[in-house]
Short mmCIF file of C-alpha atoms and ligand atoms in Angstrom, two decimals:
data_model
loop_
_atom_site.label_atom_id
_atom_site.label_comp_id
_atom_site.label_asym_id
_atom_site.label_seq_id
_atom_site.Cartn_x
_atom_site.Cartn_y
_atom_site.Cartn_z
CA MET A 1 17.22 -17.39 14.39
CA PRO A 2 16.68 -17.72 10.60
CA ASN A 3 19.00 -15.72 8.31
CA PRO A 4 16.98 -12.53 7.46
CA TYR A 5 18.75 -12.22 4.08
CA LEU A 6 17.70 -15.70 2.97
CA PRO A 7 14.59 -15.65 0.75
CA ILE A 8 11.91 -18.30 0.88
CA SER A 9 10.59 -19.80 -2.36
CA VAL A 10 7.24 -18.61 -3.66
CA LYS A 11 5.41 -19.56 -6.86
CA VAL A 12 3.78 -17.01 -9.15
CA GLU A 13 0.23 -18.38 -9.23
CA ARG A 14 -1.43 -15.54 -11.10
CA VAL A 15 -0.31 -12.43 -12.99
CA THR A 16 -2.91 -9.71 -13.62
CA VAL A 17 -2.33 -6.70 -15.87
CA GLU A 18 -3.88 -3.79 -13.97
CA ASN A 19 -3.85 -0.88 -16.42
CA GLU A 20 -4.11 0.11 -20.06
CA ALA A 21 -0.43 1.13 -20.21
CA LYS A 22 0.38 -2.45 -19.04
CA ASP A 23 3.13 -1.15 -16.72
CA LEU A 24 1.29 -2.22 -13.56
CA LYS A 25 0.99 -5.92 -12.83
CA THR A 26 -0.32 -7.79 -9.79
CA PHE A 27 1.45 -10.98 -8.71
CA ASP A 28 -0.37 -13.48 -6.50
CA LEU A 29 2.14 -15.83 -4.87
CA SER A 30 1.85 -19.14 -3.05
CA PHE A 31 4.36 -20.74 -0.70
CA VAL A 32 6.35 -23.62 -2.23
CA GLU A 33 6.71 -25.05 1.30
CA PRO A 34 3.24 -24.52 2.82
CA GLY A 35 4.81 -24.48 6.34
CA GLU A 36 6.55 -21.19 5.45
CA ARG A 37 3.23 -19.32 5.41
CA LYS A 38 3.47 -19.25 9.22
CA ALA A 39 6.90 -17.58 9.04
CA PHE A 40 5.45 -14.86 6.81
CA GLU A 41 2.68 -13.61 9.08
CA PHE A 42 2.19 -9.92 8.34
CA ILE A 43 0.04 -6.94 9.24
CA PRO A 44 -1.37 -4.42 6.69
CA GLY A 45 1.27 -1.78 5.91
CA GLN A 46 4.29 -4.10 5.97
CA PHE A 47 6.47 -4.87 2.96
CA GLY A 48 8.49 -7.74 1.56
CA PHE A 49 11.47 -8.10 -0.79
CA LEU A 50 10.97 -10.09 -3.99
CA SER A 51 14.05 -11.59 -5.64
CA ILE A 52 14.92 -13.21 -8.95
CA ALA A 53 18.11 -15.26 -9.11
CA GLY A 54 20.76 -13.52 -11.22
CA VAL A 55 18.77 -10.27 -11.40
CA GLY A 56 18.44 -8.88 -7.88
CA GLU A 57 15.77 -7.96 -5.37
CA ALA A 58 13.53 -5.01 -4.48
CA PRO A 59 11.00 -4.07 -1.78
CA PHE A 60 7.25 -3.90 -2.38
CA GLY A 61 4.28 -3.22 -0.10
CA ILE A 62 2.12 -6.26 0.60
CA ALA A 63 -1.23 -5.76 -1.13
CA SER A 64 -3.02 -8.85 0.19
CA ALA A 65 -4.74 -9.03 3.57
CA PRO A 66 -3.32 -11.41 6.20
CA SER A 67 -6.37 -13.68 5.89
CA GLU A 68 -6.00 -14.20 2.12
CA PRO A 69 -4.35 -17.43 1.02
CA LEU A 70 -2.04 -15.90 -1.62
CA VAL A 71 0.44 -13.09 -0.95
CA ARG A 72 -0.13 -10.22 -3.38
CA TYR A 73 2.14 -7.49 -4.72
CA THR A 74 1.34 -4.90 -7.37
CA VAL A 75 4.41 -3.66 -9.20
CA LYS A 76 5.04 -0.77 -11.56
CA ARG A 77 7.66 -1.44 -14.23
CA VAL A 78 10.30 1.28 -13.77
CA GLY A 79 13.76 -0.33 -14.12
CA ALA A 80 15.81 -3.51 -14.39
CA PHE A 81 14.30 -5.55 -11.55
CA THR A 82 10.68 -4.61 -12.08
CA THR A 83 11.04 -5.28 -15.84
CA ALA A 84 12.37 -8.79 -15.07
CA LEU A 85 9.43 -9.32 -12.70
CA HIS A 86 6.96 -8.21 -15.37
CA GLU A 87 8.40 -10.79 -17.78
CA LEU A 88 7.77 -13.73 -15.41
CA GLU A 89 5.37 -16.46 -16.49
CA GLU A 90 2.78 -17.93 -14.15
CA GLY A 91 4.28 -21.00 -12.44
CA THR A 92 7.78 -19.49 -12.02
CA VAL A 93 9.39 -19.79 -8.59
CA ILE A 94 11.02 -16.65 -7.17
CA GLY A 95 12.32 -15.54 -3.76
CA MET A 96 10.62 -13.49 -1.07
CA ARG A 97 11.87 -12.28 2.31
CA GLY A 98 10.15 -10.38 5.08
CA PRO A 99 7.69 -9.29 6.23
CA TRP A 100 9.56 -6.13 7.22
CA GLY A 101 8.68 -2.76 8.70
CA ASN A 102 5.90 -1.59 10.95
CA SER A 103 2.24 -1.51 9.97
CA TYR A 104 -0.70 0.87 9.94
CA PRO A 105 -1.73 1.59 13.56
CA LEU A 106 -4.46 -1.05 13.88
CA ASP A 107 -4.53 -0.73 17.69
CA LEU A 108 -5.05 3.02 17.55
CA MET A 109 -7.71 2.54 14.85
CA GLN A 110 -9.84 0.26 17.07
CA GLY A 111 -13.22 1.86 17.83
CA ARG A 112 -12.45 4.85 15.58
CA ASP A 113 -13.49 5.96 12.11
CA VAL A 114 -10.86 5.30 9.44
CA VAL A 115 -10.31 7.63 6.48
CA ILE A 116 -8.16 6.27 3.66
CA VAL A 117 -6.74 8.67 1.08
CA SER A 118 -4.77 7.33 -1.85
CA GLY A 119 -3.66 8.12 -5.38
CA GLY A 120 -2.29 5.98 -8.20
CA PHE A 121 -0.59 2.66 -7.68
CA SER A 122 0.39 3.37 -4.03
CA PHE A 123 -3.03 2.00 -3.10
CA THR A 124 -1.53 -1.49 -2.55
CA THR A 125 -1.06 -1.63 1.25
CA LEU A 126 -4.28 0.33 1.70
CA ARG A 127 -6.11 -2.36 -0.28
CA SER A 128 -4.68 -4.82 2.26
CA THR A 129 -5.99 -2.61 5.08
CA ILE A 130 -9.47 -2.23 3.56
CA VAL A 131 -9.87 -5.99 3.00
CA HIS A 132 -8.69 -6.54 6.60
CA LEU A 133 -11.14 -4.00 8.06
CA LEU A 134 -14.06 -5.22 5.91
CA ASP A 135 -13.62 -8.79 7.16
CA PRO A 136 -16.94 -9.54 8.91
CA LYS A 137 -14.94 -11.07 11.79
CA ARG A 138 -13.48 -7.68 12.76
CA ARG A 139 -15.71 -5.09 11.07
CA SER A 140 -17.41 -4.19 14.39
CA GLN A 141 -14.01 -3.34 15.97
CA PHE A 142 -13.70 -0.24 13.77
CA GLY A 143 -15.95 2.75 13.09
CA LYS A 144 -17.01 4.19 9.75
CA LEU A 145 -14.69 3.42 6.83
CA THR A 146 -14.29 6.15 4.19
CA CYS A 147 -11.95 5.92 1.21
CA VAL A 148 -11.01 8.54 -1.38
CA TYR A 149 -9.02 6.89 -4.15
CA GLY A 150 -7.99 8.56 -7.38
CA ALA A 151 -5.95 7.98 -10.51
CA ARG A 152 -5.13 9.83 -13.70
CA SER A 153 -7.86 7.91 -15.57
CA ALA A 154 -10.28 5.06 -14.91
CA GLY A 155 -7.91 2.67 -16.68
CA GLU A 156 -5.19 3.42 -14.10
CA LEU A 157 -7.26 2.46 -11.04
CA LEU A 158 -6.08 -0.80 -9.43
CA TYR A 159 -8.24 -3.82 -8.57
CA LYS A 160 -11.17 -2.58 -10.69
CA GLU A 161 -13.52 -5.52 -10.17
CA GLU A 162 -13.00 -5.46 -6.42
CA ILE A 163 -13.50 -1.71 -6.04
CA LYS A 164 -16.61 -1.91 -8.22
CA ALA A 165 -17.95 -4.37 -5.64
CA TRP A 166 -16.98 -2.04 -2.76
CA GLU A 167 -19.09 0.72 -4.35
CA SER A 168 -22.23 -1.17 -3.32
CA ASN A 169 -20.88 -2.36 0.04
CA PRO A 170 -22.60 -0.43 2.86
CA ASP A 171 -19.58 -1.03 5.13
CA ILE A 172 -17.38 1.34 3.13
CA SER A 173 -18.04 4.80 1.78
CA LEU A 174 -15.95 4.82 -1.40
CA HIS A 175 -15.21 7.97 -3.42
CA LEU A 176 -13.38 7.29 -6.66
CA CYS A 177 -12.05 10.07 -8.81
CA VAL A 178 -10.01 10.58 -11.95
CA ASP A 179 -8.02 13.59 -13.11
CA LYS A 180 -9.99 13.68 -16.36
CA LEU A 181 -13.16 11.84 -17.31
CA GLY A 182 -12.79 9.87 -20.53
CA GLY A 183 -15.52 8.11 -22.49
CA ASP A 184 -15.89 5.55 -19.69
CA PRO A 185 -18.74 6.58 -17.37
CA TRP A 186 -16.97 4.87 -14.44
CA PRO A 187 -15.93 6.35 -12.10
CA GLY A 188 -18.13 9.40 -12.47
CA THR A 189 -16.18 11.95 -10.45
CA GLU A 190 -13.65 14.20 -12.12
CA GLY A 191 -11.23 15.82 -9.70
CA LEU A 192 -7.97 15.57 -7.81
CA VAL A 193 -7.83 13.51 -4.62
CA PRO A 194 -7.32 16.47 -2.21
CA ASN A 195 -10.27 18.38 -3.74
CA VAL A 196 -12.55 15.35 -3.60
CA LEU A 197 -11.48 14.76 0.02
CA LYS A 198 -12.48 18.36 0.77
CA GLN A 199 -15.92 17.82 -0.80
CA VAL A 200 -16.49 14.51 1.02
CA ALA A 201 -15.31 16.17 4.26
CA PRO A 202 -15.13 13.13 6.56
CA SER A 203 -15.38 14.04 10.23
CA ALA A 204 -12.07 14.15 12.11
CA LYS A 205 -13.83 13.39 15.39
CA ASN A 206 -12.48 10.13 16.78
CA ALA A 207 -10.95 9.35 13.35
CA VAL A 208 -7.58 8.25 11.97
CA ALA A 209 -6.42 9.06 8.41
CA LEU A 210 -4.10 6.81 6.37
CA VAL A 211 -2.48 8.46 3.36
CA CYS A 212 -0.44 6.90 0.58
CA GLY A 213 0.28 8.34 -2.83
CA PRO A 214 2.66 10.38 -4.95
CA PRO A 215 4.45 13.26 -3.14
CA ILE A 216 2.37 15.92 -4.92
CA MET A 217 -0.88 14.32 -3.72
CA ILE A 218 0.48 14.05 -0.18
CA ARG A 219 1.57 17.71 -0.23
CA PHE A 220 -1.93 18.95 -1.16
CA THR A 221 -3.76 16.44 1.05
CA HIS A 222 -2.15 17.58 4.32
CA PRO A 223 -3.71 21.05 4.41
CA VAL A 224 -7.14 19.55 3.65
CA LEU A 225 -6.83 17.06 6.51
CA GLU A 226 -5.68 19.89 8.80
CA GLU A 227 -8.65 22.02 7.74
CA LEU A 228 -10.97 19.11 8.49
CA GLY A 229 -9.50 19.00 11.99
CA PHE A 230 -7.21 15.94 11.80
CA LYS A 231 -4.36 16.30 14.33
CA PRO A 232 -0.84 15.30 13.13
CA ASP A 233 -0.89 12.38 15.62
CA ASN A 234 -3.87 10.88 13.80
CA VAL A 235 -2.56 11.10 10.23
CA PHE A 236 -0.29 8.28 8.99
CA LEU A 237 1.78 8.09 5.82
CA SER A 238 3.67 5.24 4.24
CA LEU A 239 7.07 6.15 2.73
CA GLU A 240 8.98 4.40 -0.07
CA ASN A 241 12.64 5.38 0.39
CA ARG A 242 15.33 3.48 -1.52
CA MET A 243 16.30 0.35 0.47
CA LYS A 244 18.97 -2.33 0.39
CA CYS A 245 18.77 -4.60 3.45
CA GLY A 246 15.27 -3.84 4.77
CA ILE A 247 16.28 -4.61 8.35
CA GLY A 248 18.09 -1.51 9.64
CA LYS A 249 21.67 -2.63 8.88
CA CYS A 250 22.91 -0.86 5.73
CA GLY A 251 21.88 2.78 6.30
CA HIS A 252 20.45 3.20 2.77
CA CYS A 253 16.98 4.34 3.81
CA ASN A 254 17.51 6.74 6.68
CA ILE A 255 15.84 10.12 7.15
CA GLY A 256 17.88 11.84 9.84
CA PRO A 257 18.05 9.38 12.75
CA VAL A 258 15.28 7.01 11.60
CA TYR A 259 15.46 4.03 9.28
CA VAL A 260 12.41 3.90 7.02
CA CYS A 261 12.75 0.10 6.73
CA LYS A 262 12.78 -0.60 10.46
CA ASP A 263 11.13 2.40 12.15
CA GLY A 264 8.63 2.77 9.24
CA PRO A 265 7.56 2.66 6.49
CA VAL A 266 4.45 4.01 8.26
CA PHE A 267 4.96 7.27 10.19
CA SER A 268 2.53 9.68 11.79
CA TYR A 269 2.61 13.18 10.41
CA SER A 270 3.74 14.45 13.82
CA GLN A 271 6.78 12.11 13.65
CA LEU A 272 7.62 13.32 10.15
CA LYS A 273 7.34 16.98 11.13
CA ASN A 274 10.35 16.49 13.41
CA LEU A 275 12.52 14.95 10.68
CA PRO A 276 14.51 16.61 7.88
CA ALA A 277 12.25 17.06 4.82
CA GLU A 278 13.93 14.39 2.69
CA TYR A 279 10.88 12.27 2.00
C1 FAD B 1 8.68 0.07 1.48
C2 FAD B 1 8.56 0.14 -0.02
C3 FAD B 1 7.41 -0.31 -0.63
C4 FAD B 1 7.29 -0.25 -2.01
N1 FAD B 1 6.15 -0.71 -2.57
C5 FAD B 1 6.04 -0.74 -3.91
C6 FAD B 1 4.88 -1.31 -4.52
O1 FAD B 1 3.94 -1.80 -3.84
N2 FAD B 1 4.83 -1.34 -5.87
C7 FAD B 1 5.84 -0.82 -6.65
O2 FAD B 1 5.73 -0.88 -7.88
N3 FAD B 1 6.94 -0.27 -6.11
C8 FAD B 1 7.06 -0.23 -4.76
N4 FAD B 1 8.21 0.27 -4.20
C9 FAD B 1 9.26 0.82 -5.09
C10 FAD B 1 10.11 -0.33 -5.67
O3 FAD B 1 10.91 -0.89 -4.64
C11 FAD B 1 11.01 0.22 -6.78
O4 FAD B 1 10.22 0.65 -7.85
C12 FAD B 1 11.96 -0.84 -7.29
O5 FAD B 1 12.97 -1.07 -6.33
C13 FAD B 1 12.62 -0.40 -8.59
O6 FAD B 1 13.54 -1.38 -8.98
P1 FAD B 1 14.08 -1.44 -10.50
O7 FAD B 1 15.37 -2.20 -10.50
O8 FAD B 1 13.02 -1.90 -11.41
O9 FAD B 1 14.34 0.08 -10.83
P2 FAD B 1 15.67 0.93 -10.63
O10 FAD B 1 16.54 0.68 -11.83
O11 FAD B 1 16.24 0.71 -9.27
O12 FAD B 1 15.04 2.38 -10.70
C14 FAD B 1 14.31 2.83 -11.84
C15 FAD B 1 13.71 4.17 -11.54
O13 FAD B 1 12.79 4.07 -10.43
C16 FAD B 1 13.20 4.96 -9.38
N5 FAD B 1 12.99 4.28 -8.09
C17 FAD B 1 13.56 3.13 -7.68
N6 FAD B 1 13.18 2.84 -6.42
C18 FAD B 1 12.35 3.84 -6.03
C19 FAD B 1 11.65 4.11 -4.84
N7 FAD B 1 11.72 3.35 -3.76
N8 FAD B 1 10.89 5.21 -4.83
C20 FAD B 1 10.82 6.04 -5.88
N9 FAD B 1 11.48 5.82 -7.04
C21 FAD B 1 12.23 4.75 -7.11
C22 FAD B 1 14.67 5.22 -9.64
O14 FAD B 1 15.07 6.46 -9.09
C23 FAD B 1 14.73 5.22 -11.13
O15 FAD B 1 14.32 6.44 -11.65
C24 FAD B 1 8.35 0.25 -2.82
C25 FAD B 1 9.52 0.69 -2.20
C26 FAD B 1 9.63 0.63 -0.82
C27 FAD B 1 10.90 1.08 -0.17
S1 FES B 2 17.36 -0.53 3.98
FE1 FES B 2 19.17 -0.96 5.10
S2 FES B 2 18.95 0.29 6.84
FE2 FES B 2 17.05 0.49 5.83
#
């Protein structure tokens, strides 16, 4: 069995600055040894560790879909490791290990409507999920796809060109919102994610909701989903606890008896209701 702590080598093929503040960058990575792609087969919702020799490593949700040739991560610059990552030039080789964690419940989602609710830069693994579900090869396996995605301003929304294209895609009902409308007419809806979700009011009948965002958004989104009739078993959240090993060995990420790295990061709301409120 391969050593789970040993990173494989990946090359930074493309770096994209995502926002006006320039503290969000997307890294598209290729495998230095093409054969290693097979060892990194993942499902939307999983995460990987990126590492830079002499600096360290950190976990990030995988933002690409399994069918895409490059593995994508979108990273906010917050501290030492993410600053080093932001300074990388295209062509640099770094380390990556994983994929770790569980995924969004694709089996449960089969034949059901899917409602995606997200705020800010946590949209990454949900972007992976949307691209996966929109793939013409599997689109018919899932019901209606609705997404409410918000950010502080239009400039803070991720993957702008792609989500502009989704706006005219009949396979997804996309509702973009910003806290405050600026001069930019796009997107046209001013409002917070939970309020916009309430207005859109997707049906909870035979539907699953996937939620990822800052804690404040999650806190105000739950009551709206409950009001719409979503049962705790059908609402899934992705958590981002501090992690060290990523494989259930070090005990850095636990919430009560569960390890977020191994048992999560995706949990149903009914699972979380039975855990201490540390997340
Ligand atoms: C499963 C998982 C998926 C993640 N996905 C992404 C992603 O897609 N994009 C992304 O930008 N980040 C993501 N993160 C968070 C990312 O791992 C941290 O931002 C990173 O480790 C910070 O490293 P640093 O050395 O730059 O900052 P540090 O010096 O370690 O910390 C700087 C500041 O960031 C805070 N911080 C560090 N880690 C976290 C965390 N996990 N949650 C909240 N605050 C934190 C610290 O408290 C401190 O205030 C994810 C974390 C997990 C566990
Ligand atoms: S990060 Fe080590 S147990 Fe989860």
